[in-house]
Amino acid sequence: MADELIAVKPEIAARAHVDAAKREAMIAAEAADPDAFWRNEAKRIAWMREPTKIKSVDFTGDISIKWFWDGELNASVSCLDRHIAAGRGEQVAIIWEGDDPATDAKVTYRELHARVCKLANAMRRLGVKKGDRVCIYLPMIVEAAVAMLACARIGAIHSVVFGGFSPDSLASRIQDSACSLLITADEGRRGGRRVPLKANADEALLTCPTIRHVIVAKNTGGAVEMMEGRDHWWHAITEGEGESCEPERMNAEDPLFILYTSGSTGKPKGVLHTTGGYMVWASFTHQNVFDYREGEIYWCTADVGWVTGHTYIVYGPLANGATTLMFEGVPSWPDAGRFWQVVAKHKVNIFYTAPTAIRALMREGEAPVKNHDRSSLRILGSVGEPINPEAWLWYYRVVGEERCPVVDTWWQTETGGILISPLPGAVAQKPGSATLPLPGVKPAIVDGEGRILDGAAEGNLVLLDSWPGQMRTIYGDHPRFGQTYFSTFKGMYFTGDGARRDADGYYWITGRVDDVINVAGHRMGTAEVESALVAHPAVAEAAVVGMPHDIKGQGIYAYVTLKAGVEPTEVLRKELVAWVRKEIGPIATPDAIQWAPGLPKTRSGKIMRRILRKIAANETEGLGDTSTLADPGVVQELIDNRVG
Ligand code: WTA
């Protein structure tokens, strides 16, 4: 079943931007003259000065990646002004659908431009300048897109922090990039509940001396405290501002945003994206992968707090003049038909979501889907984690009625946009495979020593060359950038993912090969959860691994060693779960905690995670070599007391 080939549909190919022949031609053109190819693709965005220098990349030594590096532009002009100039001012840019099904709103390009300019002017008045960092901690409301574009307008670097993160997680991200302004809201709404964003922000700001001003959007009207001199209501501070604002001239390599993401070790890294290459990549991939055509309604269900929201709710669709739908709610509320009710209500043509949502909805049966008209749908997309063939086929058959191609898009925060995915008019799909690289993308599979494997093979997924949307550095820590991505395999970008390539050259992503886990499409460093656990006074040591989870893909399994004299009780277990939620946020909630009097360690003291992963997955048959363990007895003890 997994190798079932789903052919390109002739009716899709006939009018696609890219059919099979075009795809071949693009690959050949890029191979023959990359500079000419990308110089031409760069024309898809608006430049104040067109680039003549196209690509300068070195994956060795200090690592240097530059694209379009004498070009000048402003990202917000590509997303707003030029569409108005082209007569599309009255077209809807953003459809906002509220958590409460009775609420929605439509914002035209002209209105969006005005709102962005007013906020940008207010920010300038507060003293925010080009290069300053601005933290955005907002729910899924139109203001989130306005805030991002207003930062871009004045050349400030935005750092969006997911609204589900705790005060501590927010504070450490603000501190790392020394943000001077925070933009937040009174409260958010999700699944009928309220999220106390301003209260969280107040707590975070106790340890963030660099923040001079806070702009607060009034969303729910819930009561909040406003600190005199520091906090400003959005509506009040923008009220008297003009509806135009001179866009800052940015070099293509000036930063556009920072987005924190989890890695194997240490605290989250500030992934830095710059302006020109990122915008070209966002536009190129959004148009070609979703085969976006003018007038279509496009909906990506991600949150703007993640990279998917940056590239495929805001920058990609707006650069292409699309109508992008922003959804404040969750798939399961008020009922399991919500996604499809929204599709029917707004006549969505392109729908992009995560496997975890598909699996959760699949469990509810076909009725909630079939109760709603989905005839507007043309293309379906998946992102964030491997999609199992069963979920893929359900999405294809039940949701898309075998009419809509499914594009399984593989990419990362670091890659800025999609790298491996079918092009719906050009590439036959296989359920569960991200299929083939986009034109210009050069993946390879290497073994543990970095040897490139040819043909059908399985190993580590790397990229041999750059693409315009690639991250440029880790904010404030360029050595860590080289260390994290370019030192495992010399001269190659290492993704942290494992992959298999079949005889047709199709890629099957097998998941992370490092200590990152993927919980419901959210990236989580096991080290982060461990450090949250050991911060609790009762905990001596903790080791966290991923375990298979039917809906979430992976769940969080924690082995906890208590301090001497502390009793392992059910009350304490619940307390530790609540503790991690409070320290990091609800997305880090452990699914299982096992009391571990001892952890399997090598004689040099290194925890053998391979063994812990196997026990968590209940695959205790072939545990492999345990002879290097300091105390082999702990393994049996852990097996006997496995949780769940
Ligand atoms: C995983 C999200 C399989 C992968 C865009 C990657 C996927 C990590 C897919 C990045 C996919 C993302 N198939 N795995 N289609 N898409 N992943 O940074 O492990 O939040 O390294 O970016 O998600 O997660 P991130």
XYZ file of C-alpha atoms and ligand atoms in Angstrom:
669
model
C 0.000 0.000 0.000
C 2.763 2.410 0.923
C 4.211 2.194 -2.547
C 0.950 2.870 -4.314
C 1.586 5.454 -7.030
C -0.994 8.191 -7.420
C -0.581 9.653 -10.867
C -0.610 13.348 -11.661
C -4.152 14.319 -12.586
C -4.400 15.525 -16.191
C -6.821 18.310 -15.237
C -4.334 19.601 -12.646
C -1.333 19.262 -14.980
C -3.147 20.999 -17.836
C -3.289 24.315 -16.015
C -0.498 23.952 -13.446
C 2.328 26.478 -13.170
C 4.692 23.537 -13.375
C 3.957 20.354 -15.308
C 6.437 17.503 -15.748
C 8.150 19.078 -18.753
C 8.439 22.460 -17.060
C 9.886 20.812 -13.960
C 12.565 19.093 -16.037
C 13.318 22.372 -17.800
C 13.658 24.203 -14.468
C 16.040 21.593 -13.093
C 18.149 21.748 -16.253
C 18.193 25.549 -16.310
C 19.246 25.752 -12.674
C 22.000 23.190 -13.235
C 23.294 24.974 -16.336
C 23.396 28.481 -14.884
C 22.240 28.864 -11.274
C 22.831 32.619 -11.203
C 20.685 33.186 -14.284
C 17.950 30.926 -12.935
C 17.745 32.620 -9.535
C 18.196 36.122 -10.949
C 15.065 35.419 -12.955
C 13.171 33.928 -9.994
C 14.107 36.980 -7.914
C 11.888 39.053 -10.199
C 8.862 37.589 -8.432
C 9.353 40.075 -5.583
C 9.613 43.870 -5.603
C 13.120 45.345 -5.435
C 14.154 48.931 -4.806
C 17.413 47.952 -6.413
C 17.583 44.736 -8.432
C 20.374 42.380 -7.425
C 23.283 41.768 -9.742
C 25.191 39.559 -7.288
C 23.194 36.364 -6.950
C 24.846 33.684 -4.877
C 27.906 33.410 -2.677
C 28.037 30.307 -0.514
C 30.692 28.556 1.535
C 29.635 25.546 3.641
C 33.180 25.158 5.037
C 35.287 27.229 7.419
C 33.300 30.053 9.007
C 30.208 29.252 6.897
C 28.972 32.097 4.759
C 25.677 32.165 2.861
C 24.618 35.159 0.785
C 21.949 35.543 -1.871
C 21.061 38.598 -3.975
C 23.535 40.476 -1.828
C 23.662 43.813 -3.590
C 19.873 43.979 -3.954
C 17.716 46.328 -1.883
C 14.090 45.857 -0.951
C 11.484 45.976 1.758
C 9.504 42.799 2.392
C 6.315 44.684 3.271
C 6.326 46.393 -0.147
C 6.279 43.003 -1.863
C 3.393 41.942 0.370
C 1.317 45.129 0.226
C 2.179 48.227 -1.804
C 2.797 46.569 -5.141
C -0.548 44.755 -5.047
C -2.323 48.036 -4.423
C -0.342 49.644 -7.236
C -1.455 46.783 -9.480
C -5.106 47.582 -8.762
C -5.723 44.846 -6.232
C -6.296 47.103 -3.219
C -9.884 45.968 -2.764
C -9.047 42.270 -2.903
C -9.240 40.461 0.433
C -5.745 39.816 1.784
C -6.706 38.106 5.040
C -9.846 36.233 5.976
C -9.888 35.887 9.731
C -12.006 33.106 11.203
C -12.497 33.337 14.953
C -12.422 30.610 17.548
C -16.140 31.270 17.971
C -17.750 30.142 14.684
C -19.983 33.222 14.747
C -17.006 35.567 14.347
C -14.986 36.364 11.246
C -13.511 39.347 9.423
C -12.117 40.279 6.031
C -9.214 42.662 5.510
C -8.404 43.997 2.033
C -4.877 44.718 0.839
C -5.607 48.435 1.131
C -6.820 48.085 4.724
C -3.933 45.835 5.664
C -1.468 48.345 4.223
C -3.054 51.132 6.265
C -2.985 49.119 9.483
C 0.640 48.125 8.951
C 1.670 51.711 8.277
C -0.122 53.063 11.343
C 1.587 50.571 13.622
C 4.943 51.074 11.891
C 4.647 54.836 12.451
C 3.772 54.287 16.107
C 6.755 51.988 16.551
C 9.070 54.553 14.964
C 7.653 57.147 17.334
C 8.522 54.873 20.269
C 12.089 54.901 18.992
C 12.237 51.490 17.298
C 14.841 51.577 14.522
C 16.243 49.390 11.775
C 17.976 46.354 13.286
C 16.170 46.561 16.659
C 14.529 43.349 17.836
C 10.796 43.277 18.495
C 9.146 40.341 20.219
C 5.624 39.401 19.085
C 3.550 37.271 21.501
C 0.085 37.255 20.002
C -2.781 34.876 19.374
C -4.028 34.089 15.861
C -5.563 37.473 15.187
C -5.003 39.815 12.243
C -2.779 41.948 14.480
C -0.139 39.183 14.365
C 0.326 39.627 10.604
C 0.106 43.417 10.965
C 2.831 43.391 13.636
C 5.179 41.237 11.559
C 4.744 43.414 8.472
C 5.081 46.633 10.510
C 8.442 45.401 11.795
C 9.493 44.595 8.236
C 8.329 48.067 7.178
C 10.765 49.855 9.500
C 13.533 47.259 9.308
C 13.050 45.957 12.847
C 13.741 42.231 13.272
C 10.716 40.374 14.588
C 10.918 37.426 16.912
C 7.515 35.777 17.162
C 7.021 33.606 20.242
C 4.192 31.046 20.100
C 1.290 32.147 22.336
C 1.293 28.741 24.059
C 4.732 29.277 25.576
C 5.128 29.983 29.275
C 6.407 33.228 30.829
C 9.829 31.586 31.315
C 10.080 30.476 27.689
C 9.018 33.950 26.556
C 11.538 35.630 28.856
C 14.514 33.549 27.701
C 13.722 34.322 24.051
C 13.382 38.058 24.741
C 16.649 38.039 26.679
C 18.601 36.110 24.049
C 17.972 38.711 21.355
C 17.644 41.732 23.677
C 14.281 42.866 22.319
C 13.299 46.457 23.102
C 9.593 46.216 22.282
C 7.007 43.535 22.995
C 3.720 43.331 21.096
C 1.060 41.246 22.791
C -2.691 41.098 23.490
C -4.854 41.091 26.580
C -5.844 37.463 26.039
C -6.069 34.832 23.329
C -8.897 32.393 22.607
C -8.578 28.725 21.801
C -11.238 26.055 21.820
C -13.571 28.194 23.912
C -10.935 28.937 26.549
C -8.893 32.056 27.213
C -5.114 32.337 27.260
C -3.758 35.049 29.616
C -1.127 36.527 27.300
C -0.663 39.894 28.975
C -0.443 38.324 32.425
C 2.183 35.870 31.097
C 4.049 38.760 29.501
C 4.012 40.749 32.749
C 5.575 37.807 34.534
C 8.195 37.332 31.809
C 9.102 41.013 31.796
C 10.176 40.871 35.450
C 13.433 39.459 34.063
C 13.635 41.365 30.754
C 15.247 44.763 31.374
C 15.802 45.448 27.658
C 12.055 45.846 26.997
C 11.198 49.551 27.038
C 7.688 49.443 25.618
C 4.786 47.019 25.354
C 1.983 47.403 22.818
C -1.185 45.555 23.838
C -3.939 44.629 21.386
C -7.405 44.577 22.913
C -8.754 41.201 21.854
C -11.119 39.689 24.419
C -11.501 42.799 26.555
C -10.449 40.769 29.598
C -9.022 42.737 32.517
C -5.256 43.320 32.429
C -2.804 45.506 34.286
C -1.175 48.291 32.305
C 2.122 49.671 33.533
C 2.230 53.450 33.221
C 4.903 54.594 30.760
C 5.712 51.079 29.561
C 2.421 49.649 28.299
C 0.365 51.158 25.501
C -2.958 50.045 24.043
C -2.552 49.285 20.342
C -5.709 51.191 19.389
C -4.662 54.261 21.354
C -1.076 54.425 20.180
C -1.957 53.972 16.492
C -5.015 56.213 16.509
C -3.450 59.452 15.367
C -0.901 57.854 13.030
C -0.948 58.290 9.260
C -1.891 55.529 6.853
C 1.328 55.694 4.916
C 4.835 55.004 6.097
C 8.074 55.213 4.185
C 9.479 51.677 3.941
C 13.046 51.226 5.153
C 15.539 50.332 2.405
C 16.945 46.950 3.358
C 19.857 45.099 1.894
C 18.862 41.604 0.750
C 21.061 40.210 3.520
C 19.646 42.416 6.290
C 17.756 40.287 8.828
C 13.983 39.950 8.468
C 13.276 37.808 11.496
C 14.515 35.525 14.239
C 12.543 32.424 15.164
C 13.563 30.244 18.091
C 13.645 26.516 17.590
C 14.706 23.510 19.594
C 17.858 21.543 18.972
C 19.635 18.546 20.470
C 21.405 20.494 23.136
C 21.127 23.634 25.188
C 18.587 26.398 24.959
C 16.523 27.084 21.822
C 18.462 28.650 18.963
C 17.523 31.927 17.319
C 17.271 30.935 13.667
C 17.987 34.043 11.599
C 16.453 34.652 8.180
C 17.358 37.581 5.963
C 15.182 39.554 3.582
C 15.842 38.889 -0.103
C 16.457 35.153 -0.298
C 13.726 34.342 2.206
C 11.120 36.366 0.301
C 12.073 34.800 -3.025
C 11.863 31.326 -1.494
C 8.536 32.018 0.250
C 6.986 33.226 -2.996
C 8.575 30.557 -5.238
C 7.486 27.644 -3.048
C 4.035 28.976 -2.197
C 3.195 29.474 -5.860
C 4.639 26.236 -7.205
C 3.982 23.697 -4.446
C 0.377 24.782 -3.901
C -0.026 25.680 -7.562
C -1.546 28.890 -6.277
C -3.534 30.836 -8.863
C -4.921 34.305 -8.685
C -8.222 34.599 -6.871
C -7.864 31.399 -4.882
C -8.583 31.129 -1.174
C -5.649 29.571 0.608
C -5.685 28.248 4.169
C -2.725 27.100 6.227
C -3.871 25.976 9.699
C -0.519 26.542 11.438
C 0.054 29.151 14.138
C 2.098 32.249 13.258
C 4.312 31.312 16.199
C 5.910 28.593 14.049
C 7.827 28.903 10.803
C 4.929 27.420 8.829
C 2.842 30.395 9.890
C 5.596 32.846 8.927
C 6.187 31.494 5.431
C 2.790 30.053 4.506
C 0.271 32.262 6.290
C 2.025 35.611 6.008
C 5.009 36.119 3.707
C 4.464 33.561 0.904
C 0.748 34.088 0.272
C 0.907 37.873 0.688
C 3.948 38.140 -1.595
C 1.871 36.290 -4.197
C -1.180 38.500 -3.693
C -3.267 35.619 -2.355
C -6.202 35.610 0.021
C -4.832 33.900 3.120
C -7.081 32.545 5.845
C -6.069 32.908 9.488
C -7.828 30.629 11.958
C -7.867 31.434 15.657
C -9.361 28.127 16.817
C -8.688 24.407 16.957
C -9.851 21.518 14.721
C -11.946 19.851 17.421
C -14.029 22.741 18.680
C -17.005 23.214 18.795
C -16.896 19.825 17.033
C -14.726 17.638 14.825
C -16.230 19.164 11.679
C -14.777 22.627 12.283
C -12.075 22.532 9.580
C -14.579 21.454 6.944
C -17.202 23.908 8.119
C -14.624 26.678 7.588
C -13.661 25.241 4.184
C -17.320 25.331 3.122
C -17.984 28.764 4.614
C -15.060 30.497 2.898
C -14.840 28.242 -0.193
C -11.240 27.326 0.499
C -9.309 26.055 -2.546
C -5.968 25.116 -0.995
C -5.756 23.575 2.469
C -2.518 22.930 4.367
C -2.403 21.183 7.749
C -0.414 18.742 9.917
C -0.604 14.929 10.121
C -1.429 15.095 13.831
C -4.661 16.973 13.035
C -5.502 14.520 10.248
C -4.983 11.531 12.562
C -7.095 13.083 15.315
C -9.941 13.817 12.878
C -9.660 10.406 11.249
C -10.552 8.887 14.598
C -13.850 10.782 14.583
C -14.977 9.003 11.426
C -16.130 10.311 8.050
C -19.421 11.926 9.051
C -17.980 15.219 10.391
C -16.131 15.614 7.079
C -19.007 14.627 4.826
C -21.438 16.963 6.583
C -19.713 19.894 4.878
C -19.283 20.831 1.229
C -15.654 20.470 0.184
C -16.119 20.903 -3.546
C -14.041 24.113 -3.512
C -10.913 22.177 -2.466
C -8.301 21.684 -5.174
C -4.986 20.989 -3.402
C -4.279 19.449 0.031
C -0.986 19.836 1.887
C 0.715 18.231 4.877
C 3.632 19.465 6.993
C 5.475 19.107 10.264
C 6.126 15.398 10.696
C 6.071 12.212 8.681
C 2.546 11.368 7.525
C 1.731 7.679 7.783
C 0.208 6.154 4.618
C -3.125 5.436 6.392
C -3.558 9.107 7.296
C -2.387 10.198 3.835
C -4.960 7.974 2.140
C -7.757 9.108 4.443
C -6.899 12.735 3.685
C -6.803 11.967 -0.031
C -9.958 9.814 -0.211
C -12.270 11.192 2.454
C -11.321 14.868 2.607
C -10.265 15.359 -1.024
C -12.576 12.797 -2.641
C -9.611 11.560 -4.705
C -9.876 14.802 -6.648
C -7.146 16.793 -4.898
C -3.439 16.000 -5.055
C -1.819 15.733 -1.608
C 1.498 17.543 -1.264
C 3.531 16.204 1.652
C 6.003 19.030 2.206
C 9.281 18.401 4.028
C 11.166 21.372 5.416
C 12.378 22.991 8.656
C 12.547 26.325 10.468
C 16.133 26.463 9.223
C 15.219 25.984 5.564
C 12.792 28.935 5.485
C 10.432 27.102 3.150
C 9.601 23.800 1.500
C 12.502 21.781 0.034
C 11.118 18.327 -0.717
C 7.556 18.000 -1.981
C 5.556 16.920 -4.978
C 4.621 19.652 -7.444
C 0.959 18.783 -7.949
C 0.981 19.078 -11.737
C 4.326 17.362 -12.205
C 5.097 14.651 -9.660
C 3.111 11.456 -9.014
C 2.539 10.939 -5.310
C 3.159 7.995 -3.020
C 1.245 8.010 0.266
C 3.800 8.687 3.018
C 6.578 10.043 0.814
C 7.585 13.702 0.483
C 8.632 12.560 -3.023
C 11.253 14.696 -4.828
C 13.303 17.832 -4.183
C 12.106 21.115 -5.670
C 14.120 22.456 -8.617
C 17.428 23.792 -7.319
C 17.375 21.743 -4.102
C 20.170 19.173 -3.724
C 19.520 16.618 -1.005
C 21.697 13.573 -0.440
C 21.725 10.629 1.907
C 24.973 9.970 3.754
C 26.101 7.204 6.057
C 27.526 7.776 9.533
C 30.899 8.757 8.070
C 29.430 11.264 5.637
C 29.815 9.088 2.555
C 27.189 9.920 -0.056
C 25.019 6.895 -0.806
C 23.703 6.410 -4.330
C 20.469 4.885 -5.550
C 18.057 3.300 -3.113
C 19.535 3.981 0.326
C 18.797 4.904 3.918
C 20.768 7.199 6.185
C 21.146 10.836 7.215
C 19.515 13.563 5.165
C 21.857 16.389 4.140
C 21.812 19.226 1.599
C 24.855 19.637 -0.584
C 24.272 23.211 -1.664
C 22.372 26.311 -0.588
C 18.940 27.609 -1.667
C 17.793 31.221 -1.227
C 15.594 30.577 1.836
C 18.308 28.979 3.945
C 18.934 30.386 7.446
C 22.072 32.516 7.615
C 23.173 32.147 11.215
C 22.076 31.581 14.785
C 21.392 35.010 16.226
C 24.373 36.114 18.274
C 26.224 32.811 17.938
C 27.711 32.171 14.515
C 30.140 29.501 15.800
C 27.169 27.485 17.074
C 25.648 27.729 13.579
C 28.669 25.984 12.068
C 28.877 23.548 14.943
C 25.200 22.562 14.783
C 24.682 22.199 11.056
C 28.002 21.899 9.239
C 30.361 19.987 11.513
C 28.738 16.523 11.552
C 29.360 16.064 7.827
C 31.999 18.403 6.425
C 30.843 20.775 3.713
C 27.201 19.694 3.969
C 24.161 21.079 5.761
C 22.930 18.358 8.137
C 19.172 18.397 8.684
C 19.018 16.222 11.799
C 16.553 13.979 9.941
C 16.913 10.432 8.728
C 15.579 9.464 5.305
C 15.224 6.607 2.891
C 15.340 6.996 -0.879
C 13.558 4.344 -2.920
C 14.365 3.002 -6.376
C 12.322 5.812 -7.986
C 14.423 8.410 -6.184
C 11.544 9.273 -3.835
C 12.426 10.465 -0.330
C 10.749 8.998 2.755
C 11.590 11.021 5.870
C 11.982 8.633 8.797
C 12.154 11.243 11.572
C 14.830 12.900 13.677
C 18.087 11.118 14.266
C 19.175 13.548 16.992
C 17.722 14.321 20.420
C 14.871 16.362 19.040
C 11.378 14.931 19.249
C 8.356 15.941 17.253
C 5.223 16.111 19.369
C 2.087 16.825 17.363
C 4.227 18.607 14.783
C 5.973 20.736 17.430
C 9.721 20.457 17.767
C 10.933 19.809 21.255
C 14.459 19.349 22.523
C 14.635 16.494 25.010
C 17.300 18.523 26.839
C 14.797 21.343 27.418
C 12.278 19.033 29.067
C 15.053 17.459 31.132
C 16.268 20.787 32.408
C 12.698 21.751 33.332
C 12.362 18.501 35.295
C 15.651 18.802 37.180
C 14.713 22.354 38.161
C 12.079 20.778 40.435
C 13.385 20.391 44.006
C 12.429 16.681 44.229
C 14.269 15.630 41.062
C 17.886 14.458 41.030
C 18.149 13.453 37.392
C 15.926 13.091 34.336
C 16.190 11.579 30.872
C 13.552 12.306 28.240
C 12.907 10.419 25.004
C 10.189 10.284 22.381
C 7.736 7.411 22.317
C 5.348 6.396 19.530
C 1.947 8.070 19.911
C -1.110 7.288 17.750
C -2.271 10.857 17.308
C 0.686 13.064 18.184
C 3.241 11.041 16.239
C 5.542 11.164 19.234
C 4.787 11.568 22.913
C 7.138 12.655 25.707
C 8.426 9.846 27.942
C 10.422 10.944 30.977
C 12.578 8.799 33.256
C 12.943 10.567 36.584
C 15.360 9.801 39.410
C 14.215 11.395 42.655
C 16.461 12.851 45.302
C 17.296 10.546 48.196
C 14.431 10.290 50.660
C 11.731 11.588 48.275
C 8.773 9.193 47.905
C 7.565 8.497 44.350
C 3.827 9.175 44.683
C 0.974 9.761 42.249
C 0.641 13.267 43.676
C 4.279 13.991 42.859
C 3.872 12.560 39.360
C 0.986 14.931 38.680
C 2.969 17.782 40.184
C 5.898 17.137 37.839
C 3.592 17.075 34.796
C 2.096 20.418 35.868
C 5.592 21.747 36.586
C 6.844 21.083 33.048
C 3.694 22.668 31.582
C 4.330 25.749 33.660
C 8.071 25.885 32.903
C 7.838 25.449 29.116
C 4.173 25.426 28.068
C 1.373 22.900 27.495
C 3.027 21.518 24.328
C 5.766 20.037 26.539
C 3.370 18.099 28.788
C 4.971 14.693 29.515
C 2.785 11.767 28.414
C 4.500 9.309 30.741
C 6.763 9.619 33.759
C 8.607 6.538 34.960
C 10.385 6.534 38.297
C 13.926 5.426 37.643
C 16.067 4.559 40.649
C 18.960 4.391 38.173
C 19.546 5.280 34.514
C 21.538 3.146 32.066
C 24.917 4.846 31.708
C 28.207 4.027 30.093
C 31.223 3.780 32.368
C 32.085 7.333 31.378
C 28.673 8.461 32.670
C 26.836 9.035 29.388
C 23.140 8.115 29.454
C 22.369 5.455 26.830
C 19.306 6.992 25.234
C 19.083 4.284 22.607
C 18.081 1.869 25.372
C 15.660 4.328 26.962
C 13.973 4.905 23.600
C 13.503 1.164 23.121
C 12.005 0.695 26.566
C 9.641 3.645 26.069
C 8.547 2.160 22.731
C 8.110 -1.256 24.396
C 10.617 -2.764 21.988
C 12.598 -4.544 24.632
C 13.361 -7.620 22.539
C 16.594 -6.623 20.825
C 18.063 -4.021 23.145
C 21.391 -4.323 21.404
C 24.727 -4.207 23.107
C 24.456 -3.390 26.801
C 27.927 -4.636 27.702
C 29.335 -1.119 27.964
C 26.878 -0.256 30.736
C 28.278 0.603 34.132
C 25.404 -1.276 35.807
C 23.481 -3.596 33.418
C 20.986 -4.378 36.211
C 19.185 -1.029 35.853
C 17.907 -1.997 32.416
C 15.819 -4.932 33.661
C 14.519 -2.773 36.482
C 13.346 -0.149 33.962
C 11.777 -2.769 31.664
C 9.847 -4.287 34.573
C 8.461 -0.926 35.612
C 7.668 0.515 32.189
C 4.685 2.895 32.236
C 1.629 2.548 29.971
C 9.854 17.300 10.612
C 8.354 22.633 10.338
C 8.445 14.350 7.662
C 11.317 16.965 10.367
C 8.172 23.025 8.869
C 11.980 18.324 10.412
C 8.722 16.449 8.549
C 11.183 19.035 11.467
C 7.949 17.012 7.513
C 11.199 20.521 11.310
C 7.407 16.127 6.523
C 8.628 18.594 8.833
N 7.685 14.814 6.642
N 8.964 15.129 8.620
N 6.642 16.555 5.523
N 7.922 18.342 7.718
N 9.111 17.454 9.362
O 11.457 23.352 12.311
O 11.783 16.142 11.407
O 9.126 23.014 13.222
O 13.353 18.264 10.735
O 9.605 23.048 10.770
O 9.852 18.519 11.323
O 10.317 21.136 12.228
P 10.135 22.705 12.217
